[in-house]
Short mmCIF file of C-alpha atoms and ligand atoms in Angstrom, two decimals:
data_model
loop_
_atom_site.label_atom_id
_atom_site.label_comp_id
_atom_site.label_asym_id
_atom_site.label_seq_id
_atom_site.Cartn_x
_atom_site.Cartn_y
_atom_site.Cartn_z
CA MET A 563 -58.56 308.46 206.38
CA SER A 564 -57.25 311.12 208.51
CA SER A 565 -58.73 311.11 212.59
CA LYS A 566 -59.58 314.57 211.59
CA SER A 567 -62.82 313.42 210.18
CA TYR A 568 -63.96 311.21 213.37
CA ASN A 569 -64.52 313.05 216.36
CA PRO A 570 -63.33 310.88 219.77
CA TYR A 571 -65.32 313.06 221.89
CA ALA A 572 -69.02 312.79 219.85
CA ASN A 573 -68.36 308.89 219.81
CA ALA A 574 -67.34 308.24 222.88
CA GLN A 575 -71.04 310.14 223.83
CA ALA A 576 -72.58 308.23 220.98
CA GLN A 577 -72.53 304.62 222.35
CA PHE A 578 -73.12 305.90 226.13
CA ASP A 579 -75.70 308.08 224.78
CA ARG A 580 -77.26 304.95 222.82
CA VAL A 581 -76.52 303.16 226.21
CA ALA A 582 -77.69 305.21 228.29
CA GLU A 583 -81.32 305.26 226.11
CA MET A 584 -81.09 301.63 226.44
CA ILE A 585 -80.73 301.15 230.19
CA GLY A 586 -83.93 304.02 231.06
CA LEU A 587 -80.25 305.83 233.00
CA GLU A 588 -82.21 309.30 234.54
CA GLN A 589 -81.47 312.37 233.22
CA GLY A 590 -79.35 314.08 235.59
CA VAL A 591 -76.59 310.71 236.35
CA ARG A 592 -77.48 310.54 232.23
CA GLU A 593 -75.81 314.90 231.78
CA LEU A 594 -73.46 313.77 234.78
CA LEU A 595 -71.63 310.66 232.96
CA ARG A 596 -71.75 311.76 229.01
CA GLN A 597 -69.27 314.34 230.27
CA PRO A 598 -65.92 314.58 232.21
CA MET A 599 -65.81 315.82 235.52
CA ARG A 600 -62.51 318.03 235.55
CA GLU A 601 -60.08 319.44 233.04
CA TYR A 602 -56.66 321.01 233.59
CA HIS A 603 -55.62 322.54 230.13
CA PHE A 604 -51.90 324.05 230.43
CA THR A 605 -48.28 325.23 228.96
CA ILE A 606 -45.84 323.38 229.32
CA PRO A 607 -41.85 325.55 229.05
CA VAL A 608 -39.37 323.55 228.57
CA ARG A 609 -36.14 323.95 228.57
CA MET A 610 -34.67 322.91 225.29
CA ASP A 611 -30.69 321.17 224.30
CA ASP A 612 -29.63 324.12 222.67
CA GLY A 613 -30.31 326.59 224.39
CA THR A 614 -34.72 327.78 223.34
CA THR A 615 -37.53 327.58 225.05
CA LYS A 616 -39.72 325.74 223.57
CA ILE A 617 -44.06 325.55 224.84
CA PHE A 618 -45.82 321.98 224.54
CA LYS A 619 -49.46 321.46 225.62
CA GLY A 620 -50.97 319.46 228.40
CA PHE A 621 -53.90 318.32 228.92
CA ARG A 622 -55.23 316.32 232.10
CA ILE A 623 -59.17 315.29 232.27
CA GLN A 624 -60.64 313.59 234.71
CA HIS A 625 -64.12 311.53 234.10
CA ASN A 626 -65.18 310.08 236.78
CA ASP A 627 -63.63 309.08 240.11
CA ALA A 628 -67.58 307.98 242.23
CA ARG A 629 -65.17 304.58 242.30
CA GLY A 630 -62.67 305.25 242.69
CA PRO A 631 -59.06 307.77 242.42
CA ALA A 632 -59.50 309.03 238.27
CA LYS A 633 -57.11 306.26 236.57
CA GLY A 634 -55.19 306.21 233.03
CA GLY A 635 -52.73 306.57 231.13
CA ILE A 636 -51.12 310.12 229.36
CA ARG A 637 -49.78 309.58 225.47
CA PHE A 638 -47.37 311.71 223.79
CA HIS A 639 -48.92 312.58 220.30
CA PRO A 640 -48.25 315.52 217.96
CA GLN A 641 -51.21 315.23 217.13
CA GLU A 642 -52.96 315.41 220.16
CA THR A 643 -56.54 316.89 220.62
CA GLU A 644 -58.27 317.60 224.18
CA ASP A 645 -61.56 315.89 222.30
CA THR A 646 -58.69 312.72 221.94
CA VAL A 647 -58.40 312.51 225.68
CA ARG A 648 -62.01 313.46 226.86
CA ALA A 649 -63.13 310.70 224.66
CA LEU A 650 -60.11 308.15 226.02
CA ALA A 651 -61.05 309.86 229.50
CA MET A 652 -64.45 308.48 229.64
CA TRP A 653 -63.38 305.25 228.11
CA MET A 654 -60.87 304.94 231.00
CA THR A 655 -63.92 305.31 233.74
CA TRP A 656 -66.10 302.32 231.48
CA LYS A 657 -62.26 300.20 231.48
CA CYS A 658 -61.60 300.18 234.91
CA ALA A 659 -65.52 299.53 235.84
CA VAL A 660 -66.07 296.11 233.51
CA VAL A 661 -62.60 295.13 235.17
CA ASP A 662 -64.81 295.78 238.11
CA ILE A 663 -61.54 296.83 240.47
CA PRO A 664 -62.02 300.02 242.74
CA LEU A 665 -61.01 303.49 240.33
CA GLY A 666 -62.62 305.01 238.50
CA GLY A 667 -61.56 307.07 234.88
CA ALA A 668 -59.43 309.87 233.20
CA LYS A 669 -56.49 310.26 230.69
CA GLY A 670 -53.14 312.48 230.31
CA GLY A 671 -51.62 313.60 227.53
CA VAL A 672 -48.63 316.43 225.42
CA VAL A 673 -48.72 318.37 221.93
CA CYS A 674 -45.14 316.68 220.90
CA ASP A 675 -42.95 313.96 219.05
CA PRO A 676 -40.44 312.31 221.13
CA HIS A 677 -39.68 311.11 218.25
CA ASN A 678 -37.70 314.65 218.21
CA LEU A 679 -36.93 315.08 221.68
CA THR A 680 -33.76 313.72 223.48
CA GLU A 681 -33.81 312.19 226.83
CA GLY A 682 -33.05 315.14 228.83
CA GLU A 683 -35.95 317.39 226.66
CA GLN A 684 -38.42 313.90 227.92
CA GLU A 685 -37.33 314.64 230.75
CA ARG A 686 -38.27 318.43 231.43
CA LEU A 687 -40.94 317.47 229.45
CA CYS A 688 -42.52 315.46 232.29
CA ARG A 689 -41.40 317.03 235.09
CA GLY A 690 -43.27 320.69 234.20
CA TYR A 691 -46.42 318.31 233.00
CA VAL A 692 -46.24 317.04 236.54
CA ARG A 693 -45.38 320.29 237.80
CA GLN A 694 -49.04 321.62 236.13
CA LEU A 695 -50.86 318.91 237.80
CA SER A 696 -49.17 318.44 241.18
CA LYS A 697 -52.09 319.46 243.37
CA VAL A 698 -54.53 317.43 241.23
CA ILE A 699 -52.82 313.82 240.72
CA GLY A 700 -51.34 311.59 243.34
CA PRO A 701 -52.05 307.98 244.80
CA TRP A 702 -55.40 309.37 246.58
CA ASN A 703 -56.87 311.54 243.20
CA ASP A 704 -56.04 310.50 239.60
CA VAL A 705 -52.67 308.21 238.81
CA PRO A 706 -51.34 308.50 235.94
CA ALA A 707 -49.93 306.05 233.83
CA PRO A 708 -47.74 305.04 230.06
CA ASP A 709 -49.67 304.90 227.26
CA VAL A 710 -48.42 305.91 223.36
CA MET A 711 -45.10 306.76 223.20
CA THR A 712 -44.54 307.27 227.25
CA SER A 713 -43.44 304.65 229.55
CA GLY A 714 -41.71 303.75 232.48
CA LYS A 715 -38.95 306.35 232.62
CA HIS A 716 -41.48 308.72 231.70
CA MET A 717 -43.69 307.45 234.74
CA LEU A 718 -40.32 307.86 237.19
CA TRP A 719 -39.19 310.92 236.44
CA MET A 720 -43.38 311.77 237.34
CA LEU A 721 -43.55 310.13 240.74
CA ASP A 722 -39.83 312.01 241.49
CA GLU A 723 -40.70 315.52 240.20
CA PHE A 724 -43.74 314.65 242.15
CA GLU A 725 -41.82 313.62 245.11
CA THR A 726 -40.27 316.15 245.13
CA ILE A 727 -42.92 318.50 245.52
CA VAL A 728 -44.40 317.31 247.68
CA GLY A 729 -41.93 316.06 249.80
CA GLY A 730 -41.56 312.14 250.65
CA ARG A 731 -42.78 308.94 248.90
CA TYR A 732 -46.10 308.02 247.10
CA PRO A 733 -45.28 305.00 244.97
CA GLY A 734 -48.96 305.39 244.43
CA MET A 735 -49.00 308.07 242.67
CA ILE A 736 -48.03 306.77 238.83
CA THR A 737 -48.06 302.85 237.76
CA GLY A 738 -46.12 301.54 234.87
CA LYS A 739 -43.02 302.35 237.00
CA PRO A 740 -39.68 300.76 236.14
CA VAL A 741 -39.73 296.91 237.75
CA GLY A 742 -37.42 297.45 241.47
CA MET A 743 -38.29 300.50 241.27
CA GLY A 744 -41.79 300.50 242.44
CA GLY A 745 -43.28 299.08 239.40
CA SER A 746 -45.01 295.69 239.05
CA LEU A 747 -43.87 292.83 236.70
CA GLY A 748 -45.87 292.12 234.32
CA ARG A 749 -46.72 294.64 233.39
CA THR A 750 -45.00 295.86 230.52
CA GLU A 751 -47.00 292.22 229.60
CA ALA A 752 -50.40 293.30 231.12
CA THR A 753 -52.54 294.58 227.75
CA GLY A 754 -50.96 292.21 225.62
CA TYR A 755 -52.12 289.59 227.60
CA GLY A 756 -55.11 290.51 228.76
CA LEU A 757 -55.98 290.89 224.38
CA ILE A 758 -55.07 287.51 224.37
CA TYR A 759 -56.46 285.96 227.80
CA VAL A 760 -60.11 286.76 226.29
CA LEU A 761 -59.18 286.13 223.02
CA ARG A 762 -58.64 282.97 224.24
CA GLU A 763 -62.18 282.60 225.80
CA ALA A 764 -64.26 284.02 222.92
CA LEU A 765 -61.88 280.80 221.06
CA LYS A 766 -62.81 278.43 223.93
CA GLU A 767 -67.40 279.71 223.23
CA LEU A 768 -67.33 279.90 218.74
CA GLY A 769 -65.23 276.20 219.38
CA ILE A 770 -62.74 277.40 217.40
CA LYS A 771 -58.71 276.22 218.38
CA PRO A 772 -56.30 278.82 218.65
CA GLU A 773 -53.76 276.85 216.76
CA ASP A 774 -56.09 277.30 213.58
CA THR A 775 -55.68 280.49 213.29
CA THR A 776 -54.44 283.19 211.87
CA ALA A 777 -53.62 286.65 212.48
CA SER A 778 -53.80 290.23 211.13
CA ILE A 779 -52.00 292.67 214.00
CA GLN A 780 -52.44 297.12 213.14
CA GLY A 781 -49.50 298.41 215.65
CA PHE A 782 -46.20 297.15 216.87
CA GLY A 783 -45.49 298.92 220.22
CA ASN A 784 -45.66 297.67 223.12
CA VAL A 785 -49.19 296.93 223.61
CA ALA A 786 -49.48 294.18 219.96
CA ARG A 787 -46.02 293.11 220.19
CA HIS A 788 -46.54 291.93 223.53
CA ALA A 789 -50.08 290.28 221.63
CA ALA A 790 -48.29 288.75 219.76
CA LYS A 791 -45.69 286.61 221.65
CA MET A 792 -48.90 285.32 224.12
CA TYR A 793 -51.07 285.04 220.34
CA GLN A 794 -47.87 282.55 219.12
CA THR A 795 -47.90 280.79 222.31
CA ILE A 796 -51.22 280.00 222.31
CA GLY A 797 -50.71 278.50 219.18
CA GLY A 798 -51.68 280.49 216.37
CA LYS A 799 -49.69 282.38 213.28
CA ILE A 800 -49.42 285.48 212.91
CA LEU A 801 -49.68 286.80 208.74
CA ALA A 802 -49.37 290.61 208.97
CA VAL A 803 -48.15 293.49 210.49
CA SER A 804 -48.55 296.95 210.33
CA CYS A 805 -46.54 300.21 211.58
CA TRP A 806 -45.40 303.41 211.63
CA ASP A 807 -42.49 304.59 209.40
CA ASN A 808 -40.83 307.62 210.74
CA ALA A 809 -38.89 308.36 208.50
CA ASP A 810 -41.27 307.94 205.75
CA LYS A 811 -44.13 309.38 207.40
CA LYS A 812 -46.53 306.82 206.14
CA ALA A 813 -47.63 303.16 207.69
CA TYR A 814 -46.57 300.24 206.01
CA THR A 815 -48.08 296.32 206.20
CA PHE A 816 -45.30 293.22 206.07
CA VAL A 817 -46.78 290.05 205.00
CA ASN A 818 -45.87 287.15 205.11
CA LYS A 819 -47.95 284.40 204.90
CA GLU A 820 -46.00 281.65 206.33
CA GLY A 821 -45.88 283.29 209.30
CA ILE A 822 -43.93 285.80 210.87
CA ASP A 823 -41.65 285.09 213.90
CA VAL A 824 -42.34 287.81 216.92
CA GLU A 825 -39.57 287.76 218.50
CA ALA A 826 -37.88 288.23 215.35
CA MET A 827 -40.14 290.97 214.44
CA ILE A 828 -39.12 292.50 217.33
CA SER A 829 -35.59 292.14 217.30
CA ILE A 830 -36.01 294.57 214.82
CA THR A 831 -38.23 296.88 215.16
CA ASP A 832 -36.94 300.33 217.02
CA THR A 833 -38.85 301.60 221.22
CA TYR A 834 -41.94 303.35 219.76
CA GLY A 835 -42.92 300.88 216.87
CA SER A 836 -40.84 301.27 212.88
CA ILE A 837 -39.91 297.76 211.79
CA ASP A 838 -36.77 298.28 209.86
CA LYS A 839 -38.16 297.69 206.02
CA GLU A 840 -34.55 296.20 204.21
CA LYS A 841 -34.22 293.94 207.83
CA ALA A 842 -38.40 292.82 207.48
CA MET A 843 -37.83 291.67 203.60
CA ASP A 844 -34.52 289.31 204.43
CA MET A 845 -37.47 287.77 206.81
CA GLY A 846 -39.24 286.93 203.41
CA CYS A 847 -41.72 289.78 204.53
CA GLU A 848 -43.65 292.03 201.92
CA ILE A 849 -43.96 294.89 201.87
CA LEU A 850 -47.59 296.09 200.97
CA ASP A 851 -49.30 299.55 201.88
CA GLY A 852 -50.25 300.59 205.47
CA GLU A 853 -54.17 300.23 205.12
CA ALA A 854 -53.11 296.29 203.31
CA TRP A 855 -52.69 294.54 207.05
CA LEU A 856 -57.65 295.10 206.45
CA GLU A 857 -57.29 292.55 203.73
CA GLN A 858 -55.00 289.66 204.75
CA ASP A 859 -57.21 287.21 204.88
CA VAL A 860 -57.16 285.79 208.75
CA ASP A 861 -59.32 284.72 211.19
CA ILE A 862 -58.72 287.99 213.52
CA LEU A 863 -57.45 291.42 212.79
CA ILE A 864 -55.55 293.17 216.03
CA PRO A 865 -55.42 297.12 216.40
CA ALA A 866 -53.50 297.90 218.37
CA ALA A 867 -52.42 301.12 217.58
CA LEU A 868 -54.87 304.69 216.98
CA GLU A 869 -58.32 305.03 216.98
CA ASN A 870 -60.12 305.80 214.47
CA GLN A 871 -58.31 303.08 212.37
CA ILE A 872 -61.41 301.60 210.13
CA THR A 873 -64.20 303.78 209.05
CA LEU A 874 -66.17 303.82 206.92
CA VAL A 875 -63.97 304.24 204.61
CA ASN A 876 -62.18 300.78 204.60
CA VAL A 877 -64.55 298.39 206.71
CA ASP A 878 -65.48 296.96 203.08
CA ARG A 879 -61.39 295.95 202.70
CA ILE A 880 -61.89 293.54 205.81
CA SER A 881 -62.02 290.69 204.06
CA LYS A 882 -64.44 287.48 203.85
CA SER A 883 -61.84 285.30 206.32
CA VAL A 884 -62.23 287.50 209.41
CA LYS A 885 -63.94 285.92 211.81
CA ILE A 886 -63.64 288.60 214.61
CA LEU A 887 -62.53 291.56 215.74
CA LEU A 888 -60.10 291.99 218.75
CA GLU A 889 -59.94 295.26 219.70
CA GLY A 890 -56.59 296.04 221.74
CA ALA A 891 -56.38 300.55 220.83
CA ASN A 892 -58.96 302.87 222.88
CA GLY A 893 -61.38 303.87 220.11
CA PRO A 894 -60.33 302.07 216.11
CA THR A 895 -63.37 301.75 214.78
CA THR A 896 -65.53 304.98 214.67
CA PRO A 897 -70.29 303.95 215.08
CA ASP A 898 -69.84 303.96 210.96
CA ALA A 899 -68.09 301.53 210.48
CA ASP A 900 -69.01 299.40 213.49
CA ASP A 901 -72.85 298.92 212.41
CA VAL A 902 -70.71 297.45 209.05
CA ILE A 903 -69.03 295.68 211.67
CA LYS A 904 -72.27 294.23 213.56
CA GLN A 905 -74.43 293.73 210.56
CA ARG A 906 -71.80 291.35 208.81
CA GLY A 907 -71.71 289.41 212.12
CA ILE A 908 -67.83 289.73 213.19
CA PHE A 909 -67.23 288.79 216.88
CA LEU A 910 -66.03 291.85 218.68
CA ILE A 911 -64.30 291.41 221.85
CA PRO A 912 -65.19 295.94 222.82
CA ASP A 913 -62.12 297.91 223.23
CA PHE A 914 -62.36 299.16 226.54
CA LEU A 915 -62.67 294.79 227.93
CA ALA A 916 -60.20 293.52 225.67
CA ASN A 917 -57.20 296.40 226.24
CA ALA A 918 -58.17 295.96 230.55
CA GLY A 919 -55.42 294.35 231.55
CA GLY A 920 -52.79 297.30 231.38
CA VAL A 921 -55.16 298.88 233.74
CA THR A 922 -55.90 295.89 236.21
CA CYS A 923 -51.87 294.79 236.54
CA SER A 924 -51.72 299.20 236.64
CA TYR A 925 -53.96 298.55 240.22
CA PHE A 926 -52.06 295.78 241.43
CA GLU A 927 -49.06 297.63 240.87
CA GLN A 928 -50.44 300.02 243.60
CA VAL A 929 -51.93 297.43 245.98
CA GLN A 930 -48.14 295.89 245.58
CA CYS A 931 -47.28 299.45 246.72
CA ASN A 932 -48.53 300.25 249.83
CA MET A 933 -48.58 297.67 250.80
CA ASN A 934 -44.34 297.67 250.09
CA TYR A 935 -44.29 293.69 248.95
CA TYR A 936 -44.06 292.75 245.85
CA TRP A 937 -45.26 289.26 243.75
CA GLU A 938 -43.90 287.52 241.49
CA LYS A 939 -44.79 287.50 237.95
CA ASP A 940 -46.44 284.57 238.36
CA GLU A 941 -49.30 285.29 240.90
CA VAL A 942 -49.20 288.72 238.61
CA LEU A 943 -50.19 287.04 235.37
CA ASP A 944 -52.30 284.28 236.89
CA LYS A 945 -54.50 287.41 239.11
CA LEU A 946 -54.52 289.36 235.78
CA ASN A 947 -56.11 286.12 233.92
CA THR A 948 -58.40 285.76 236.76
CA LYS A 949 -59.73 289.13 236.18
CA MET A 950 -59.78 289.17 232.22
CA THR A 951 -61.74 285.57 231.87
CA ALA A 952 -64.20 287.05 234.42
CA ALA A 953 -65.05 290.08 233.00
CA TYR A 954 -64.65 288.41 229.40
CA LYS A 955 -66.97 285.12 230.17
CA ALA A 956 -69.99 288.86 232.45
CA VAL A 957 -69.95 290.13 229.00
CA SER A 958 -70.79 287.05 226.95
CA GLU A 959 -73.47 285.71 229.72
CA LEU A 960 -75.63 289.41 229.10
CA ALA A 961 -74.95 289.84 225.34
CA LYS A 962 -76.30 285.53 224.98
CA ARG A 963 -79.06 286.96 227.72
CA ARG A 964 -80.21 289.71 226.24
CA ASN A 965 -79.23 289.58 222.90
CA LEU A 966 -76.67 292.69 222.47
CA TYR A 967 -73.26 293.21 220.61
CA MET A 968 -70.71 293.03 222.75
CA ARG A 969 -70.01 296.54 223.18
CA ASP A 970 -73.66 297.03 224.15
CA ALA A 971 -72.52 294.19 226.37
CA ALA A 972 -69.95 295.19 227.90
CA TYR A 973 -71.44 299.12 227.73
CA VAL A 974 -74.51 297.50 229.56
CA ILE A 975 -72.76 295.64 232.63
CA SER A 976 -70.00 299.28 233.00
CA VAL A 977 -72.48 302.32 233.20
CA SER A 978 -75.01 300.90 235.46
CA ARG A 979 -71.61 299.60 237.67
CA VAL A 980 -70.41 304.14 237.69
CA ALA A 981 -74.04 304.92 237.81
CA GLN A 982 -75.02 303.00 240.83
CA ALA A 983 -71.51 304.34 241.96
CA VAL A 984 -72.80 308.37 242.02
CA LYS A 985 -75.99 308.14 243.09
CA MET A 986 -74.85 305.88 246.31
CA ARG A 987 -72.62 308.70 247.05
CA GLY A 988 -76.21 310.85 246.60
CA TRP A 989 -74.31 312.91 243.66
CA VAL A 990 -77.86 312.68 241.66
N1 LIG B 1398 -53.69 303.35 229.54
C1 LIG B 1398 -54.38 302.20 229.20
C2 LIG B 1398 -54.77 302.44 229.27
O1 LIG B 1398 -55.17 302.78 227.70
C3 LIG B 1398 -53.23 301.93 230.88
C4 LIG B 1398 -53.81 303.25 231.82
C5 LIG B 1398 -53.52 303.03 233.09
O2 LIG B 1398 -53.18 301.29 233.52
O3 LIG B 1398 -53.84 303.69 233.67
O4 LIG B 1398 -55.84 301.04 229.57
#
């Protein structure tokens, strides 16, 4: 199902409206929170290596900054749209609120395919992006980070451009920087590890031992890879991984019923998450269609790629064996498919709770930058574990007490916190 049929912004607003109704949110607060506070849309001219100039479209959308500077990643994707970025910005506000860190929500995007850009072109694109935004981003306004197809090297080019324009050193202007250049140890692993910290809590609650479980993952980029590693560490077995094959322009699912060796799989995967098919077959994997990850007889499904992947069209492909849906991506389940998940009684760990480990560690990175004192990796991961566990417990406790679906419980906590902040500031 293409993402065109589902508009993520409409989905994000529909989810919000339901919860606003449920908690009886006042009209002014409701209107303010159901849309972004500020949007920047611009063009970025980039001198290409062949001497021509290409014009890229860029966005930065700040949904809400009542609880602190706006925060959220920048995606590079050929199908990026304003509405996707709007939805993602809104989800960032809820994400920072659910883990109770003093940050708001924003998101950025550039319509581009980094597979087709050289290092130099990517650097000039990053610098051009920051030149368009230097007045409205920064450590106390809006703090970007990596996301789909961006990484530490892009963050450092952006930081360097910002510091060149503004003059001085502002390491807290952006997070996800390389370690040694203001980045935090553990940041690369944080989103994936965070997913498994909350999964561990859910399994405990459901009385299931991690070593008795199996999982199927969609995506094999940064989030999925680290989630897979940590899941293996707690004893789980991964039976399937689905990923995009850039050469064939389609996705495949790699299945090994004996269990996939994650380290070996990573060694045959490129930076964007495409797996080498021949080498995977040598490793004993069977190769199936891109959606086959959904119908594997596993206990846990982990969509950790893009939005709108589980839809009304494919939700029935989910195997009867599935007990938990752990949303690693932002917005992977469309609202109509979500209704089916709920009816089937699959235990959901919703996206903005499950994948909040990344932004939580970004917050730790900012704290370290501001102190100019860097923590050891264990210290960072310990703090991450504490935050994620507390957030999970608060959501699950509310869900049980008020008999709510986990997504609704997470929303109730986040929206109430942000509503309180806008009211205390006297905005409404
Ligand atoms: N891009 C990540 C997310 O969607 C991290 C954002 C951040 O660190 O600011 O949560």
